[in-house]
Each structure stands twice: as C-alpha cells, then as structure tokens.
Coordinates of C-alpha atoms and ligand atoms in Angstrom, one line a residue:
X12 CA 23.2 126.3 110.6
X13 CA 24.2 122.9 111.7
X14 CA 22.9 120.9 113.8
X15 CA 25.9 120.5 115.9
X16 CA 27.7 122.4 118.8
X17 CA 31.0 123.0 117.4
X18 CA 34.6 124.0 119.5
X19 CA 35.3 127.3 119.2
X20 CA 39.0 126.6 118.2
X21 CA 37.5 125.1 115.3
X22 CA 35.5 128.2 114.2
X23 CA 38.3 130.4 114.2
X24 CA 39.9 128.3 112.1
X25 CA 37.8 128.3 109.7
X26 CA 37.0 131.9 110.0
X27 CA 41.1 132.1 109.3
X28 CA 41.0 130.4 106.4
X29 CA 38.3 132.4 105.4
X30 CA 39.9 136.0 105.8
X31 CA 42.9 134.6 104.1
X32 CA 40.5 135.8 101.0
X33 CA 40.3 139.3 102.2
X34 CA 43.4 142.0 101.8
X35 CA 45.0 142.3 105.6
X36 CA 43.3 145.7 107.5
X37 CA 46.6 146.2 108.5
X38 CA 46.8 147.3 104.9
X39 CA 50.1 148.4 104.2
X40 CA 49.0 147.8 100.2
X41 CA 45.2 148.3 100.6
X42 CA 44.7 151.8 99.9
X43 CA 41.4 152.6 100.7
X44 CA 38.6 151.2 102.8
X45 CA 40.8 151.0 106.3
X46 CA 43.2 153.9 107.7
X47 CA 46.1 152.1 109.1
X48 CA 48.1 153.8 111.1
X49 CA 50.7 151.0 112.1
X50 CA 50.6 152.4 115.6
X51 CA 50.4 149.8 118.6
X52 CA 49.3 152.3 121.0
X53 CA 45.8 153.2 118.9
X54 CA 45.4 149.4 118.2
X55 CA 45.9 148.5 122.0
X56 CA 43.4 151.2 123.1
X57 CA 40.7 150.3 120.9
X58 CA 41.2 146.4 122.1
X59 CA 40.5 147.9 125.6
X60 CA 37.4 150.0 125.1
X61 CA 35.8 146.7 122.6
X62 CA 37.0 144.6 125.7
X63 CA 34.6 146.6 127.9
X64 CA 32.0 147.7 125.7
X65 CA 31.4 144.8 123.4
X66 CA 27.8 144.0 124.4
X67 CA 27.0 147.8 125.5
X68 CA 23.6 149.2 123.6
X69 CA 23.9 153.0 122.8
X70 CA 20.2 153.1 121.9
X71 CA 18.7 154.0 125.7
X72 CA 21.3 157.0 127.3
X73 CA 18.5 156.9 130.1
X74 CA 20.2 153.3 130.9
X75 CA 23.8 153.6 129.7
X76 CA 24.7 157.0 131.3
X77 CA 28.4 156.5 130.8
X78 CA 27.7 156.4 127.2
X79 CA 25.3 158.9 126.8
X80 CA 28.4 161.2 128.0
X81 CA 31.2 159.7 126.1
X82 CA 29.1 160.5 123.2
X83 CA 28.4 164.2 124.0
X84 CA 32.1 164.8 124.3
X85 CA 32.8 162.9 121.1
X86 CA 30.1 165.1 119.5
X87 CA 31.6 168.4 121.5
X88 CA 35.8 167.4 120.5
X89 CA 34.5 167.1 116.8
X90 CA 32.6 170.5 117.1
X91 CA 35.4 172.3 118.5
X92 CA 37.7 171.0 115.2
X93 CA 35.5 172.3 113.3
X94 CA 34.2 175.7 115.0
X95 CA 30.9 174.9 116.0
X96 CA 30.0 177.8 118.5
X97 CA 26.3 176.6 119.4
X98 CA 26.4 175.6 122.9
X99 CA 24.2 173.0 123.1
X100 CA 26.3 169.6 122.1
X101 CA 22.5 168.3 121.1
X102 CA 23.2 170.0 117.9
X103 CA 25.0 166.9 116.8
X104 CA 24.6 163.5 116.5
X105 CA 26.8 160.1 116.2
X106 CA 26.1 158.4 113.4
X107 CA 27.4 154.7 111.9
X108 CA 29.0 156.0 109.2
X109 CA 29.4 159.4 106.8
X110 CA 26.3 157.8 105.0
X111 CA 23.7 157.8 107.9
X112 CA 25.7 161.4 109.2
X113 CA 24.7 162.3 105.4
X114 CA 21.1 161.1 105.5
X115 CA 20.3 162.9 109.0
X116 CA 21.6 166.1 107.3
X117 CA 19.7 165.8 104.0
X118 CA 16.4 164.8 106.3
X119 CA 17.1 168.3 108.0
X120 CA 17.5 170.3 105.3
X121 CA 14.4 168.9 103.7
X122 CA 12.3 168.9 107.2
X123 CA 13.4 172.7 107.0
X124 CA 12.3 173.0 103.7
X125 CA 8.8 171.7 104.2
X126 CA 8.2 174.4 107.1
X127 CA 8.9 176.9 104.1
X128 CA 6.1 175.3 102.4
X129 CA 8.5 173.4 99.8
X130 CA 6.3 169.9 98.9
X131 CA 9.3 168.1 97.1
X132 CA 12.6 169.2 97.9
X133 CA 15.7 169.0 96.0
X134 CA 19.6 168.5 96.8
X135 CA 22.3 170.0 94.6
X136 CA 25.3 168.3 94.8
X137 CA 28.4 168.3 92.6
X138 CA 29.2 165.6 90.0
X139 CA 32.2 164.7 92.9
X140 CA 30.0 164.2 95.7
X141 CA 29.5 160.8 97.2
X142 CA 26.3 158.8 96.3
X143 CA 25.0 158.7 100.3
X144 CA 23.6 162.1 98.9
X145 CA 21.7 160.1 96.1
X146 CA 20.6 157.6 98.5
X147 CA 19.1 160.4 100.5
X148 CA 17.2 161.4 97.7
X149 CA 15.8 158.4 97.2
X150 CA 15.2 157.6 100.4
X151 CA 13.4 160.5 101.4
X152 CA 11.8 161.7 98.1
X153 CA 13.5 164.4 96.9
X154 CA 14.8 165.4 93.5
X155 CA 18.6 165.4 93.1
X156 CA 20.7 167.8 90.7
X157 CA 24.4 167.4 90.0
X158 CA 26.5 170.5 89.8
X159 CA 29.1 170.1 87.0
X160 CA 32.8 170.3 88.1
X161 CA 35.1 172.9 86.4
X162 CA 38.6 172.5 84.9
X163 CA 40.0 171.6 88.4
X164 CA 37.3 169.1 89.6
X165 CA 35.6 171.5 92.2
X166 CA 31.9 172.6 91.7
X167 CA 31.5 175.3 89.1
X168 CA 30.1 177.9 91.3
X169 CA 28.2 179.4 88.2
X170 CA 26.3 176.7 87.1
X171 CA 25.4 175.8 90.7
X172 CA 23.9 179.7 90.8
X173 CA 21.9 178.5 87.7
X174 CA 20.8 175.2 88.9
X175 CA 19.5 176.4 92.3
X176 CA 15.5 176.6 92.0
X177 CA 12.7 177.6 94.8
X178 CA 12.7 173.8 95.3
X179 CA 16.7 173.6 96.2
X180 CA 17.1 172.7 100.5
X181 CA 20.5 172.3 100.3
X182 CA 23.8 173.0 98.2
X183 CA 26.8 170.2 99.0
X184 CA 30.0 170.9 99.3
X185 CA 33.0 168.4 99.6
X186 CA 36.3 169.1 101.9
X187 CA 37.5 167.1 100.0
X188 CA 35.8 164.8 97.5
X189 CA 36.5 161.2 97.0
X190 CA 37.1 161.2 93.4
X191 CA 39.6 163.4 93.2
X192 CA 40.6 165.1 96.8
X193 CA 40.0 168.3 95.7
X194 CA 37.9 170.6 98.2
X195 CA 34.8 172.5 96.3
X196 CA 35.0 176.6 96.3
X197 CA 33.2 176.0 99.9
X198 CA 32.7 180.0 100.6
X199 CA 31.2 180.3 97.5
X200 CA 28.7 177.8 97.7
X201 CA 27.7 178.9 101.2
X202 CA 27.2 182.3 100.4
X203 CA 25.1 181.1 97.5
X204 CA 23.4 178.9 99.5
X205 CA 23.2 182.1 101.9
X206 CA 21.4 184.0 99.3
X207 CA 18.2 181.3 99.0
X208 CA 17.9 180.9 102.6
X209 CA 18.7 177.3 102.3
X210 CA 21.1 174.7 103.9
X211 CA 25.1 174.2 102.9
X212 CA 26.0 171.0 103.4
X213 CA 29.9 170.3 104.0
X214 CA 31.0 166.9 103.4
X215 CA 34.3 166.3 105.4
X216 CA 33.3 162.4 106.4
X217 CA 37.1 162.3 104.4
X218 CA 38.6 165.5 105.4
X219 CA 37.4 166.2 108.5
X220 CA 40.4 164.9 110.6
X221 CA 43.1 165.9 108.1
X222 CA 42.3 169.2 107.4
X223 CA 42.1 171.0 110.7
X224 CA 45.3 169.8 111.9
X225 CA 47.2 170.4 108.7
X226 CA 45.7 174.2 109.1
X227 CA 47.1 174.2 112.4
X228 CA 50.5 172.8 111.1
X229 CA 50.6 175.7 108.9
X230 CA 49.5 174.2 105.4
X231 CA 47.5 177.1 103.3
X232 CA 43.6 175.0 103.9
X233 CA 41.2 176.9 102.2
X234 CA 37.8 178.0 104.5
X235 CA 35.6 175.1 104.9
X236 CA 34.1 174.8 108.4
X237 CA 31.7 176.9 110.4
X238 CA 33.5 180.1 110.3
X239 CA 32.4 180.0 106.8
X240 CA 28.6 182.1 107.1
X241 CA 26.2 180.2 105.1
X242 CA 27.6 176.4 106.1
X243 CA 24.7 174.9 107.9
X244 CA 26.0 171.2 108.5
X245 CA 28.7 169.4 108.4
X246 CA 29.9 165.3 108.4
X247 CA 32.8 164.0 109.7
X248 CA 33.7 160.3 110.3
X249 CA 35.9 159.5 113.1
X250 CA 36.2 156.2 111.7
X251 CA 38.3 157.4 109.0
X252 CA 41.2 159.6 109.5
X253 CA 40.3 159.8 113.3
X254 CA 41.7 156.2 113.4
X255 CA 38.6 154.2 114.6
X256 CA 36.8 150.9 113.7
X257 CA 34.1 151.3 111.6
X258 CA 31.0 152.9 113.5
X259 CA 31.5 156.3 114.4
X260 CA 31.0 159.6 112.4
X261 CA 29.6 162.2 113.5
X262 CA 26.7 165.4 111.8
X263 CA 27.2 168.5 113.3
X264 CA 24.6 171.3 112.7
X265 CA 24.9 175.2 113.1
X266 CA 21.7 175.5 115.2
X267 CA 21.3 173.4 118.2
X268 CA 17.4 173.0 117.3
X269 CA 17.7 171.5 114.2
X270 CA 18.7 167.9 115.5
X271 CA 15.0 167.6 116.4
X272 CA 14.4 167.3 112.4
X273 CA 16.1 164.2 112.1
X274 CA 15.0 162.7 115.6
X275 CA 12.2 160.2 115.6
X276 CA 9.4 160.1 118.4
X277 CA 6.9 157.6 118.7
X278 CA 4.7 156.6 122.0
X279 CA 1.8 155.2 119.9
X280 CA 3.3 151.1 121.4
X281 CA 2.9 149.4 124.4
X282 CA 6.7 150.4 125.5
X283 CA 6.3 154.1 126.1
X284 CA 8.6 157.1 124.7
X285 CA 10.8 155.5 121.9
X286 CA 13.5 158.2 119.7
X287 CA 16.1 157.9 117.8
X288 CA 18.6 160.5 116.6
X289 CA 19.0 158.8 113.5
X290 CA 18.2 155.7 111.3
X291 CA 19.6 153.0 113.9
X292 CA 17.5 151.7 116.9
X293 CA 19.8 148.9 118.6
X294 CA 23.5 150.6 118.1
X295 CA 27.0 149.2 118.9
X296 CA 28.6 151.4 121.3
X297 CA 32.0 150.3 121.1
X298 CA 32.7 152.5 117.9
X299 CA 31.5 155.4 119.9
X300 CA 33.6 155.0 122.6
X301 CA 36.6 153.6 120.5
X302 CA 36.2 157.8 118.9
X303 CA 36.0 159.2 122.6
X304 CA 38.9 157.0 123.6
X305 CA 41.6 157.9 120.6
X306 CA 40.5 161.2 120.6
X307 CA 41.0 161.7 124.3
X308 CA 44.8 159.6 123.9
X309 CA 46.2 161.6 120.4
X310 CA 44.7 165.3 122.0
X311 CA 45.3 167.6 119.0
X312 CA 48.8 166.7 119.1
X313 CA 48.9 163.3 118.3
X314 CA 46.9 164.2 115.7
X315 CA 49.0 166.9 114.3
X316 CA 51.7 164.3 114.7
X317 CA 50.1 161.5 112.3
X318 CA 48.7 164.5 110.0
X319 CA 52.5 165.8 109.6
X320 CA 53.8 162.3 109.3
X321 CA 51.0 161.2 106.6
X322 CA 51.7 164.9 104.7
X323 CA 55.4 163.6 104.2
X324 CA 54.5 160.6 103.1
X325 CA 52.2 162.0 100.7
X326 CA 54.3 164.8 99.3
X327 CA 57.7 161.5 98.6
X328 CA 54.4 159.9 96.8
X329 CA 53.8 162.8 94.9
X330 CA 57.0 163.2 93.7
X331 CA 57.5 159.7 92.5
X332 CA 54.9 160.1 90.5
X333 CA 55.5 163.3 88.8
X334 CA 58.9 161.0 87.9
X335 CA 57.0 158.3 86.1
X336 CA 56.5 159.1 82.4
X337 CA 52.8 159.0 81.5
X338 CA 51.4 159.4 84.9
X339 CA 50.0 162.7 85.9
X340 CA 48.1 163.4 89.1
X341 CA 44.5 164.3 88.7
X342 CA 43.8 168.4 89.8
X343 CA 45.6 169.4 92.8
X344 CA 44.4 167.6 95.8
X345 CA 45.2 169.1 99.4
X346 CA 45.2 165.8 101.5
X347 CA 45.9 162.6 101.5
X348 CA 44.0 161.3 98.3
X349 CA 45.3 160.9 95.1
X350 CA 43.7 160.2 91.2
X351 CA 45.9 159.4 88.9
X352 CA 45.6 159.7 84.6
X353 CA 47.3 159.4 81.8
X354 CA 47.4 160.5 78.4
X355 CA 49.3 157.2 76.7
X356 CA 48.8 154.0 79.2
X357 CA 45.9 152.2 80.1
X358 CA 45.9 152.5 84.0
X359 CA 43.5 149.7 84.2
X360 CA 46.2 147.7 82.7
X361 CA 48.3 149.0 85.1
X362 CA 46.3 148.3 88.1
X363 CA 46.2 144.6 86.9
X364 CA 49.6 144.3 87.3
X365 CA 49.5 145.8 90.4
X366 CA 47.1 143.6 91.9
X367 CA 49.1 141.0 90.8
X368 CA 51.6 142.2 92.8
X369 CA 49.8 142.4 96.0
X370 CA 48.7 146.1 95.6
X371 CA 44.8 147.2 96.0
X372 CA 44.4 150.2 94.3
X373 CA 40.9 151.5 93.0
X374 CA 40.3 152.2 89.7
X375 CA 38.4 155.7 88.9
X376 CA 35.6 156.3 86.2
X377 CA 36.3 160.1 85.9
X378 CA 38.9 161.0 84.9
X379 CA 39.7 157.1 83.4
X380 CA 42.6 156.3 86.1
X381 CA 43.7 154.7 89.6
X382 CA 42.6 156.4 93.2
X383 CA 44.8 156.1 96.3
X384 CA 43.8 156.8 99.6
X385 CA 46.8 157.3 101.6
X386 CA 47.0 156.5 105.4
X387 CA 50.5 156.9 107.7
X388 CA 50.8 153.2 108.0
X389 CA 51.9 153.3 103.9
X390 CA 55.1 155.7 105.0
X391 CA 56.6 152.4 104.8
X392 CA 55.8 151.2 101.6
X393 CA 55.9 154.2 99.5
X394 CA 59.4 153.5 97.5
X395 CA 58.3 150.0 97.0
X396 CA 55.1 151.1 95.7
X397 CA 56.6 153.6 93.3
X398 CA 59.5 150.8 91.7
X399 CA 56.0 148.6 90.8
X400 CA 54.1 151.2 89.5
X401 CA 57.5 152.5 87.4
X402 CA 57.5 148.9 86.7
X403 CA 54.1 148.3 85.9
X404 CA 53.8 151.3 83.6
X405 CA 55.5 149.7 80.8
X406 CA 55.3 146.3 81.4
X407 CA 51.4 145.7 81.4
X408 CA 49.3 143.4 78.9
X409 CA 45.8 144.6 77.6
X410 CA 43.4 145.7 80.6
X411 CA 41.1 142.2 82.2
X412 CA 38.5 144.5 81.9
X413 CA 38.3 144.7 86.0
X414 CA 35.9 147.4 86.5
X415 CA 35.8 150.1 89.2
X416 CA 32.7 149.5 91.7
X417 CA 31.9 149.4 95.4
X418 CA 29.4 146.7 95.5
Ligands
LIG6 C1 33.6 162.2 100.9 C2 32.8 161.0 101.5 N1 31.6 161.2 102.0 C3 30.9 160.2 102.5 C4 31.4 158.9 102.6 C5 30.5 157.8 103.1 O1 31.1 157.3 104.3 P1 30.7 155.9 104.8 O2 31.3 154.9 103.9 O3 31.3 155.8 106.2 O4 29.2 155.7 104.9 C6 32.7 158.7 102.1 C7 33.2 157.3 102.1 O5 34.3 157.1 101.6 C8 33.4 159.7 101.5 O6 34.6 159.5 101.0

C-alpha cells in the first residue's frame, strides 16, 4: 500500500482504466459469466437494495432479523419453483454461489452416508457435471466416479446402474449441464438412486430459473424437480438466470432435517454458540437480498416474460446456425446454452477471429468446439453475431492455440 492518503476521484480513475481490460458486464458480446438482461428496472432495483445493505453481515440472523427473513422467503420462492413440499423453509440454505450450494449437498449426502455406516463415501457424477462436484470430493474425502455420457451427451443410465457400489451417497444429475445444455435422464437416475437408498443430486445452479417458467409457458421440459421420487437435493443460483449479482444460490433439500448435516456448531471459544449453514462465516448480505428483491419485482410473470423473450432469441440463434455450412449444434439443448462443432473448420480458429472482433465466446474440450451462454440482453446482437461467425467461418488463419480454461 502507499504511504499516502489518496482522493478518491483519483482511485476511480484508475480503477477505470483498469476495467477498461475487462469485457463490459453489460455484456452484450460476453457470453457467459454475467446474465445481462439490458433491463433498467432490475439494474435500478439492485442499486437500491446494495445502497441499503452494503455493510449488512448475514452471518448473525439473531442480530439482522430483517435478513434472516428476506432470506427464508428467498429460500421458500425458490422451493415453490421447484416443488419442494416440506414445510419447514430450514430445509434450505443460501449459499455464495452453485459451488458452495454444491458442497453443502455433497457434505449431506455423505453425513447421511456415514450414519449408514459407509467410512469413505463416493459421488457419481456424469462426465458433464461441473467440477464443484470434484472439489467436494476432495474437499471432503470422498471418492468420485464419472458416469459416461451416451450419444446425446446425457448420463448413460446403464453404466451409472453399473458404477453404483455400497460406497455410492449420491448420483448427480444436471438440468442442464454446462458443457452441452442438455438435461441428464433425471427420472432415471432418481429412481436408480431410489433403489440404493441414497441421495439424487439435481444440479440446476444453470437451469433452475429457466426451466420452470418455460414449463409454465408451455415448452415440453422433461421431469427434473421434486415431483421426481428419488430427487433428494437440488441447487439453484439466483445469481444466474434469476438476474442477480454474484452471491446468492440457493440448496434446497427434500427433508427439512437434513440441513443440520451441513450446519456447523461450535461453543468450545470464549464467544458462545457459533453455526454456520455452510462454508462462509462473515457473508455479504446484499446478494441475498438483491435475490429477494428481483424475485419479489419479476413475480413469476416477469420471469415468464424474460424466459419467453430469451427462448426467441435463442430459437433466431439456432437457426442461424443451422444456415452456416460446417457448424452443427452440439446434442439438442433445451435452454439457453449452446455447443457448437464441426466436422471441417477449426472452431478455435474461429473463435480467434471472433475475439478479434469483440466477441467472448468459450471454447469447449468435448466435443472440440465454441460454448454460448445466452442471456435476453443478446436479443439485440444476435444478427450481428451470426454475419461474424458466417464471416469468420471461412475467413480464419491457423488456431493461436488459445486454450479453453476457467482459471
Ligand atoms: C451447471 C453448473 N453447476 C454449478 C455451477 C457453479 O456455480 P458457481 O460458479 O456459481 O459456483 C455452474 C457454473 O457455471 C454450472 O454451470
């Protein structure tokens, strides 16, 4: 640090200059990382509730009562989207992010597995899944097995049957995967899962604010949620498609009880009663209230509004594509998510070009391509993205060898 006091005019500037090296979060070409929905009412309303709650600490709910509601009703609005019919809201948590919603729900699953007696438990999880599931394995020492995917990128039901051992806590399930958007056989995995006695873990940190409005706006959604028997928990981050900073997702588990697996107690300080519902002590609030707050100004039909907007812009994307010779969409994804191939170009080569031009798309390992995360705010860039893709397609050099990583 220096040594001295410096005008705060000054610091802004510099921080400006700084974040002139980062893509804009507004992010009409970034297309992943940020949800932008373009929409001045969301942005205003979140201004207000970081206004008010900047310095708020969710850690004690004894002290911030206010907040210890808000965040029961965020946890209650996100079980009712998903058909959670336990009736004690404790049978959820908020969480920072689908990663720490992910490591609560592995810790459960595992907690339950030691009461079976099981010493070293063990996740199965499909090739698609995100890593937070590896991280929870190593985290909390367990063994984790990957579930090949079948011909259309989902989990291949039958090889998850022959995976599952006396060790397996927990089978994973995506609605919908990163890679690829697809949404594992869900039903099937539960009812496997079902079988064992053990926990089904849906991942819809993605999918969980997309997919239960576009069921509601009539789009054929496959069963996912808790009206599926044999799903046990599921993740779903409001700071994703429910159009929040980052901060706020939220695990959700079938039986009120089972939060106590993943809360920590501890007395043995000079401080009295300390616990925590998940890995954080100190925890912003603002994100928390920033999910109560949007949720409580969209109501499902604001929602179903952006959903239906974002499903049109998705479905003009889609059909670009399929016009552009060589470039095939990867599977069949439901949402807004797309993975791109192709047989005869290089697609890194491709994304070079497009980066050049201002576009941030990811690249993808498997199948070798480009990944797009779509977001309402792009409804307004879509033709302009297709012409530089068309563009790009045949008039690319040899790849830079820009990898695909998120580190
Ligand atoms: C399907 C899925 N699960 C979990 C996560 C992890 O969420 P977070 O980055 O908020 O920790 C992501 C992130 O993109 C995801 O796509």
């Amino acid at each position: 640090m220096q040594s001295k006091t410096r005008p705060i005019e000054e610091v802004l500037a510099e921080l400006d200059a700084l974040q002139l090296r980062d893509p804009e979060v507004h992010g009409k070409r970034l297309f992943g990382l940020v949800y932008p929905t373009g929409r001045e009412d969301i942005e205003a309303l979140v201004h207000g509730v970081y206004d008010r709650f900047l310095f708020a600490n969710a850690l004690n709910p004894l002290k911030f009562a206010a907040l210890a509601q808000v965040e029961k009703e965020v946890i209650a609005m996100a079980g009712d989207l998903v058909h959670r019919t336990a009736t004690n809201v404790h049978g959820g948590s908020m969480t920072s992010g689908g990663t720490e919603s992910i490591l609560m729900s592995m810790l459960v699953s595992r907690e339950r597995a030691r009461a079976r007696g099981v010493e070293r438990a063990e996740i199965l999880a499909p090739e698609s899944a995100h890593p937070a599931y590896a991280k929870a394995a190593h985290y909390f020492d367990m063994d984790y097995v990957r579930v090949p995917l079948d011909g259309s990128y989902r989990a291949d039901v039958a090889a998850a049957r022959a995976l599952v051992s006396e060790q397996t806590c927990v089978i994973v399930g995506s609605a919908y995967s990163y890679p690829h958007g697809v949404i594992d056989p869900i039903a099937e995995l539960a009812a496997l899962a079902g079988e064992h006695g053990i926990g089904c873990h849906v991942d819809a940190c993605i999918g969980g604010f997309v997919l239960p409005f576009m069921e509601m706006l009539g789009h054929p959604v496959p069963p996912w949620d808790f009206r599926v028997e044999g799903v046990t928990e599921i993740s779903m981050d409001v700071h994703k498609y429910g159009y929040v900073p980052k901060g706020a997702s939220v695990i959700l588990h079938r039986d009120d009880d089972w939060i106590w697996h993943q809360t920590f107690f501890y007395e043995q300080w000079g401080s009295g009663l300390y616990a925590t519902p998940a890995i954080a002590g100190a925890r912003a609030a603002a994100p928390t209230v920033a999910a109560w707050a949007v949720m409580r100004h969209l109501g499902v039909d604001g929602y179903k509004e952006l959903v239906a907007d974002l499903c049109a812009t998705v479905e003009r994307l889609r059909t670009g594509i399929t016009c552009i010779e060589g470039l095939e969409i990867v599977g069949d994804p439901i949402g807004p998510l797309l993975a791109l191939r192709s047989d005869t170009v290089d697609l890194y080569a491709v994304a070079d070009v497009m980066d050049e031009r201002g576009w941030h798309l990811n690249r993808n390992t498997d199948p070798y391509g480009l990944h797009l995360m779509i977001s309402p705010a792009h409804r307004d860039v879509i033709d302009e993205l297709l012409t530089d893709l068309s563009y790009a397609m045949t008039h690319h050099g040899p790849s830079k060898g820009k990898t695909a990583r998120y580190a």
